[in-house]
Tab-separated table of C-alpha atoms in Angstrom:
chain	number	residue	atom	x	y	z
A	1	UNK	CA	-77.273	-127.671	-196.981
A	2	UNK	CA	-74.613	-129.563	-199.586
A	3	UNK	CA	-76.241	-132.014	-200.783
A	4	UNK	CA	-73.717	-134.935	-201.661
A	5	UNK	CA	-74.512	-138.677	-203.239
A	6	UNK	CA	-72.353	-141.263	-200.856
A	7	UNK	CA	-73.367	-144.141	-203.060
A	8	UNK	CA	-70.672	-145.724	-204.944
A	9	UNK	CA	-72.658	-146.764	-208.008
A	10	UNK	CA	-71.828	-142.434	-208.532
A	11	UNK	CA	-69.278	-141.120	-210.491
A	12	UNK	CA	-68.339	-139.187	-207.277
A	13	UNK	CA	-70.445	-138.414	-203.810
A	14	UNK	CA	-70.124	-134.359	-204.904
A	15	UNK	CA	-73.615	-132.894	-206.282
A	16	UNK	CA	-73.730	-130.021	-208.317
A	17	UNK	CA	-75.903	-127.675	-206.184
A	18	UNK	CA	-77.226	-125.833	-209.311
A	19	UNK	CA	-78.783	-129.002	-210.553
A	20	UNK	CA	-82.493	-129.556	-209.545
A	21	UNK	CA	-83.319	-132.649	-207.477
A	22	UNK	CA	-84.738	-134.396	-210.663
A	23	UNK	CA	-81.516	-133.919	-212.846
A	24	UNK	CA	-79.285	-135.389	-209.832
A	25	UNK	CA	-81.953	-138.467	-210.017
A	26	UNK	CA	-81.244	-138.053	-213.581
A	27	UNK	CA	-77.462	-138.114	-213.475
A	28	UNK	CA	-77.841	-141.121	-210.419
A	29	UNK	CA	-79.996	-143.290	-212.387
A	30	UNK	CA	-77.489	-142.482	-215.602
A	31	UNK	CA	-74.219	-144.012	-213.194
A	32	UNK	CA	-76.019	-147.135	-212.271
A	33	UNK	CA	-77.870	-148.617	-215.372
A	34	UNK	CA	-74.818	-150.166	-217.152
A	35	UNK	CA	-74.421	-152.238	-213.813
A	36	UNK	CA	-78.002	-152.839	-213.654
A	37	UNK	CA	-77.818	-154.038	-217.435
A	38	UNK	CA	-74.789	-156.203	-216.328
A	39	UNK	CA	-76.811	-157.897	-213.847
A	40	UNK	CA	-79.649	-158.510	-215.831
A	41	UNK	CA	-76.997	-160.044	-218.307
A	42	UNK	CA	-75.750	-162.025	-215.475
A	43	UNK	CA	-79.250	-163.607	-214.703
A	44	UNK	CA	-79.635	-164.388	-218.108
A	45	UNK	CA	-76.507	-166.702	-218.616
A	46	UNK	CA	-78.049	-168.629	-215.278
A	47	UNK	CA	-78.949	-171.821	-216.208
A	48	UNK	CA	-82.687	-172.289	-215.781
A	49	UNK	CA	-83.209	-168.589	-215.311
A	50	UNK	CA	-84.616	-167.801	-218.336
A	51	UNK	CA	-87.405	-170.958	-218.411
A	52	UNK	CA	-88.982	-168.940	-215.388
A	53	UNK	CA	-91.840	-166.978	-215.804
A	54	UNK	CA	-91.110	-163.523	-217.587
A	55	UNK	CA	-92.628	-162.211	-214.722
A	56	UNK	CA	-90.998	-164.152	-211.862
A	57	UNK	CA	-87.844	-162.835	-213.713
A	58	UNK	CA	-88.818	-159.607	-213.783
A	59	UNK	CA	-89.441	-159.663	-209.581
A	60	UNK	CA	-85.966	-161.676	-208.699
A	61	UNK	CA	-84.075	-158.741	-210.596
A	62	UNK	CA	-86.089	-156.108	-208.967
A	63	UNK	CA	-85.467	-157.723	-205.653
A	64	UNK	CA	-82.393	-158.998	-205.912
A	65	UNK	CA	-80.282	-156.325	-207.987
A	66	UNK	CA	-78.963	-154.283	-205.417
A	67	UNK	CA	-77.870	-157.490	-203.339
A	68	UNK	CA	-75.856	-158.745	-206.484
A	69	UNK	CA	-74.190	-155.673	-206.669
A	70	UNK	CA	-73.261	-155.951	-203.211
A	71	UNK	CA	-71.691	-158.681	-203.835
A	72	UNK	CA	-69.701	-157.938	-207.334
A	73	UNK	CA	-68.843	-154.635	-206.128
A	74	UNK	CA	-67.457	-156.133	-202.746
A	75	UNK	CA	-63.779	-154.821	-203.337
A	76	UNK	CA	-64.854	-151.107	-203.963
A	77	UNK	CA	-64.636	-151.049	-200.342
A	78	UNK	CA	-61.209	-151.102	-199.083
A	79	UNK	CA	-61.362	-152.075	-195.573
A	80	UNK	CA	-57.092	-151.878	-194.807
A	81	UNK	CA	-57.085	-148.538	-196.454
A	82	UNK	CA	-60.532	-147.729	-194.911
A	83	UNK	CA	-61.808	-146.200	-198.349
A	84	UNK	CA	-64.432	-146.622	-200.837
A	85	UNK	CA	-63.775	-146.282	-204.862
A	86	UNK	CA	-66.646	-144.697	-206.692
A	87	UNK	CA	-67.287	-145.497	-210.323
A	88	UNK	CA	-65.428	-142.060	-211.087
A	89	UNK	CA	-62.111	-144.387	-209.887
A	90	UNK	CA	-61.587	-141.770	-207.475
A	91	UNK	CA	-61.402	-143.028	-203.450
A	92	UNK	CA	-63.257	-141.291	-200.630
A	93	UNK	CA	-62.228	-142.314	-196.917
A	94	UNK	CA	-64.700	-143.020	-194.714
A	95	UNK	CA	-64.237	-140.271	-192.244
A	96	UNK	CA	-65.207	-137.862	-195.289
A	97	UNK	CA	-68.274	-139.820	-196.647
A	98	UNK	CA	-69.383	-139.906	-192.660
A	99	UNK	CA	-69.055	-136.037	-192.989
A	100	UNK	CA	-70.864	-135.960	-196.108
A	101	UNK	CA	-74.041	-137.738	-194.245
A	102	UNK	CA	-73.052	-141.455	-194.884
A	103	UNK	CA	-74.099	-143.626	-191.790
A	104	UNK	CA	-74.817	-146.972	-190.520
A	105	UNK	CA	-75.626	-148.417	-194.035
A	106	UNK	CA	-71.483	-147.707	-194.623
A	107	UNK	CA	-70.292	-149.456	-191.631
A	108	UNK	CA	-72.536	-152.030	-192.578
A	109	UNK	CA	-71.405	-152.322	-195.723
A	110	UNK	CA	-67.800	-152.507	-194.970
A	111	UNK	CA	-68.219	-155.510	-192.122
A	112	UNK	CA	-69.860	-157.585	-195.210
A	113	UNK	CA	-67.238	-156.603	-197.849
A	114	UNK	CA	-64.641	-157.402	-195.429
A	115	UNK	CA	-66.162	-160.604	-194.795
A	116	UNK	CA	-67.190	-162.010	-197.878
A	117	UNK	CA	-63.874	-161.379	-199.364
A	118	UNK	CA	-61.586	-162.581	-196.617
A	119	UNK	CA	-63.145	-165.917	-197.502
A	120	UNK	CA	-61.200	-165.393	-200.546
A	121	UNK	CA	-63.762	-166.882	-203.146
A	122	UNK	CA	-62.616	-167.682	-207.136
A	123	UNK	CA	-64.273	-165.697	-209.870
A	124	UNK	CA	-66.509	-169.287	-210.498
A	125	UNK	CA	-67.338	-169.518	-206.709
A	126	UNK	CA	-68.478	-165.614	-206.474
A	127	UNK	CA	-70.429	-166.098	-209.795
A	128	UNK	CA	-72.422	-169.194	-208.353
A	129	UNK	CA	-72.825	-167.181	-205.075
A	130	UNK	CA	-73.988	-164.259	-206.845
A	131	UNK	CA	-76.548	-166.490	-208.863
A	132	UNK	CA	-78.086	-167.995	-205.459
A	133	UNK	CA	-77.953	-164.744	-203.781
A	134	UNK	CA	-80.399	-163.676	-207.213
A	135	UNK	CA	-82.786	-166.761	-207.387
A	136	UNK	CA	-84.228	-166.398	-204.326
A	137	UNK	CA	-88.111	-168.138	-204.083
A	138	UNK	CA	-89.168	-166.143	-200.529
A	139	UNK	CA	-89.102	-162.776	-202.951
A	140	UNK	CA	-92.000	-160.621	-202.666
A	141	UNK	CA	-94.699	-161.072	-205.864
A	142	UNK	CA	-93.442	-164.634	-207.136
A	143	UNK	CA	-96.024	-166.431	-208.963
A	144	UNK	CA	-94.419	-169.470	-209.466
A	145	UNK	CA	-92.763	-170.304	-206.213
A	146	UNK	CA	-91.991	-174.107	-206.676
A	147	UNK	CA	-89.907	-173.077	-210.246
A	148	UNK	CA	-87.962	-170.797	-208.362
A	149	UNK	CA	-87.343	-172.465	-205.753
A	150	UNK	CA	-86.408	-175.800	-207.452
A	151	UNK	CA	-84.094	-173.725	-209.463
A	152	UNK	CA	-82.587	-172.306	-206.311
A	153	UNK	CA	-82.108	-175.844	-204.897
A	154	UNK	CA	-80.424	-176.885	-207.422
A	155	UNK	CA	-77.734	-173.181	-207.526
A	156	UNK	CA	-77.038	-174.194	-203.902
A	157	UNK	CA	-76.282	-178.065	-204.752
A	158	UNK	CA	-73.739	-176.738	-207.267
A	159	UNK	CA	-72.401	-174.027	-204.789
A	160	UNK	CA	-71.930	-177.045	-201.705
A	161	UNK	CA	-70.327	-178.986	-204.274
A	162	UNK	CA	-67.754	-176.729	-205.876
A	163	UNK	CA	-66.984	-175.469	-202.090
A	164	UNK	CA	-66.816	-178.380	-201.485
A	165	UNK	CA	-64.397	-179.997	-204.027
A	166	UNK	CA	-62.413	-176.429	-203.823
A	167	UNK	CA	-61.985	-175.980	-200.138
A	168	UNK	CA	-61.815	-180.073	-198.728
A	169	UNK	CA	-60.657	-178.724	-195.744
A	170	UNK	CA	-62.631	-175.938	-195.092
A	171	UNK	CA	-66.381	-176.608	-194.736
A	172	UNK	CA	-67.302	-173.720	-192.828
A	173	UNK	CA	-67.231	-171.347	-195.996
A	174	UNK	CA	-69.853	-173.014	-197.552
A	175	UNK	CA	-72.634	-172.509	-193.961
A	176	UNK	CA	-70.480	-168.616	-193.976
A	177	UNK	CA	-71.952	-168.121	-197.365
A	178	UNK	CA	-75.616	-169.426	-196.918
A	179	UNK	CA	-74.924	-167.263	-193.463
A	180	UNK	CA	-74.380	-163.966	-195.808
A	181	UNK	CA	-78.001	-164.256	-197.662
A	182	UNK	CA	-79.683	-162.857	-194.784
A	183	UNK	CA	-76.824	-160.002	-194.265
A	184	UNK	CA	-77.458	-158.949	-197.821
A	185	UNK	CA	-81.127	-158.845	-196.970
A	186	UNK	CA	-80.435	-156.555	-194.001
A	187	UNK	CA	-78.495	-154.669	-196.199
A	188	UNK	CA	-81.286	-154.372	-199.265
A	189	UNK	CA	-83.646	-153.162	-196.110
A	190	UNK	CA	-81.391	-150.462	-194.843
A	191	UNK	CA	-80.492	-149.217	-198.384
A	192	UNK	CA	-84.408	-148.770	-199.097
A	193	UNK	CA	-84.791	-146.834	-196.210
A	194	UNK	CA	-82.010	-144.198	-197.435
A	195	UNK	CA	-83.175	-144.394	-200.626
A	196	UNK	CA	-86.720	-143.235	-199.403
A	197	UNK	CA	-84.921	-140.506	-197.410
A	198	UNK	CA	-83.357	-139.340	-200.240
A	199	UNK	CA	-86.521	-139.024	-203.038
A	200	UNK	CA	-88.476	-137.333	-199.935
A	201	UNK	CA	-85.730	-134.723	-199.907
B	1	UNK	CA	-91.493	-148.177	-199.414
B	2	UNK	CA	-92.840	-151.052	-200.608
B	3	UNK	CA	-91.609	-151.570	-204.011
B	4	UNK	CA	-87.719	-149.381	-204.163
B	5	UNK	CA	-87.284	-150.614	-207.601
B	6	UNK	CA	-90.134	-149.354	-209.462
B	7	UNK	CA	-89.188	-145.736	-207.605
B	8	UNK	CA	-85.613	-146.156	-208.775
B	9	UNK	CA	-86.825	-147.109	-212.349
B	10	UNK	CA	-85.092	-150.507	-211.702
B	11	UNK	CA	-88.294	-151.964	-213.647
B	12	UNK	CA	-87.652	-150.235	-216.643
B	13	UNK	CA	-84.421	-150.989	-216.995
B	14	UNK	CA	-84.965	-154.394	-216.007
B	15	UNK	CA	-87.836	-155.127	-218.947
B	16	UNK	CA	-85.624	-153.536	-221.427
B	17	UNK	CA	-83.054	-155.206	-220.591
B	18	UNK	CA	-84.653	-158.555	-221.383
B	19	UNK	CA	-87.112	-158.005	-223.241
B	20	UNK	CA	-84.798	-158.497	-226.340
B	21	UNK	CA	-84.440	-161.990	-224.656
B	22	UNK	CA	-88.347	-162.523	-223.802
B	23	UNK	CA	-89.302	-161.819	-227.429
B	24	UNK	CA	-86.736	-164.516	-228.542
B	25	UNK	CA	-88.017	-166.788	-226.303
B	26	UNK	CA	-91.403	-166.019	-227.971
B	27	UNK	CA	-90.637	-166.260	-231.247
C-alpha cells in the first residue's frame, strides 16, 4: 500500500510512509507554492490584468493556475527519452510512474507537451500564450465578464499578430494554439478528478 | 469537486500573493 506522489510539481514521486496523510499534503503544498507565486507574478505583469476586479483576479488564477503550469512546465516531460523531471531534478520514466499508480492523466500529459513544443514557440510567443491560456472570460464565478473578456480579445489580437509576423509562412500554429485551450481544459478536468482521489485517500 | 483550488489552498496562496499588489492599488 506505498503510497507515492507522481506529480511533478514534487520534489520526487517517493512518500515517506511514516508521514501522516496531512504532512504529505503538507510537504505537496510546500513543492508547489513558489510556482504558484510565479504564476501569480506572471498575471500581474499582464497588461490589463491588474485593472480587473480583485475578485475576477482572484477566480482566473484559481482556474487557470494549473493550466499555466502546464504550459511553462511543458519540457519537464521528455517525450524522446520518455521521462518526466520532478522539481527534485531527478527523472522518472514512465513505465515506473505507471507502476507507481500514474495513469491516463500522464499519457495525456505527454501528447500535449509533445505537441505544444514541437511547434517550437519563442520565450515571447509562450509568454503571450500562457497569458491567453490565464484570461479566460467562460471561468466559473466571473463577475465582470465583458472586462475579461475584452481583455482576452485583445491577448489573442497580440498572439495572431506576433504568430503572425513570426511564422509568415506558417498560419496553422496560430488555429494549433487556440486548438490547445480546450486540451488544457481537459487536462485541468482530469487533474481534479485525481486530485479528489487523492484527499479522499 | 467543484472548487479544486480552495481544497488545494490555491486561494490562499493566490490572495497573498497579490494582496501586496491589491493594497497598492488601493492606496
Amino acid at each position: 500500500n506505498r503510497m507515492h506522489l507522481v506529480c511533478p510539481m514534487n520534489t520526487s514521486p517517493h512518500v515517506d510512509p511514516q508521514k501522516s496523510g496531512h504532512e504529505v499534503w503538507e510537504e505537496f503544498s510546500h513543492s508547489f507554492t513558489p510556482a504558484v507565486r510565479e504564476v501569480v507574478e506572471f498575471a500581474k505583469k499582464i497588461p490589463g490584468f491588474r485593472d480587473l476586479s480583485q475578485h475576477d483576479q482572484v477566480s482566473l488564477l484559481k482556474a487557470g493556475t494549473f493550466e499555466v503550469l502546464v504550459v511553462r512546465f511543458a519540457s519537464l516531460f521528455d517525450v524522446k527519452d520518455r521521462t518526466v523531471t520532478f522539481l527534485g531534478g531527478k527523472k522518472y520514466s514512465i513505465d515506473t510512474l505507471r507502476a507507481m499508480g500514474a495513469g491516463d492523466l500522464l499519457n495525456s500529459m505527454f501528447d500535449f507537451s509533445e505537441k505544444l513544443m514541437n511547434l517550437g514557440l519563442s520565450e515571447e510567443e509562450m509568454s503571450l500564450f500562457t497569458a491567453v491560456v490565464l484570461v479566460s472570460a467562460d471561468r466559473s464565478g466571473i463577475e465582470n465578464v465583458n472586462s475579461v473578456e475584452a481583455l482576452q480579445e485583445t491577448l489573442i489580437r497580440a498572439l495572431r499578430s506576433l504568430i503572425t509576423k513570426n511564422h509568415p509562412n506558417e498560419s496553422a500554429i496560430f488555429t494549433k494554439l487556440l486548438l490547445k485551450l480546450p486540451d488544457l481544459r481537459s487536462l485541468n478536468n482530469m487533474h481534479s478528478e485525481q486530485l479528489l482521489a487523492f484527499k479522499v485517500h | 469537486f467543484s472548487d479544486p483550488a480552495s481544497n488545494l489552498g490555491l486561494e490562499d496562496i493566490i490572495r497573498k500573493a497579490l494582496m501586496g499588489n491589491l493594497e497598492e492599488r488601493q492606496d
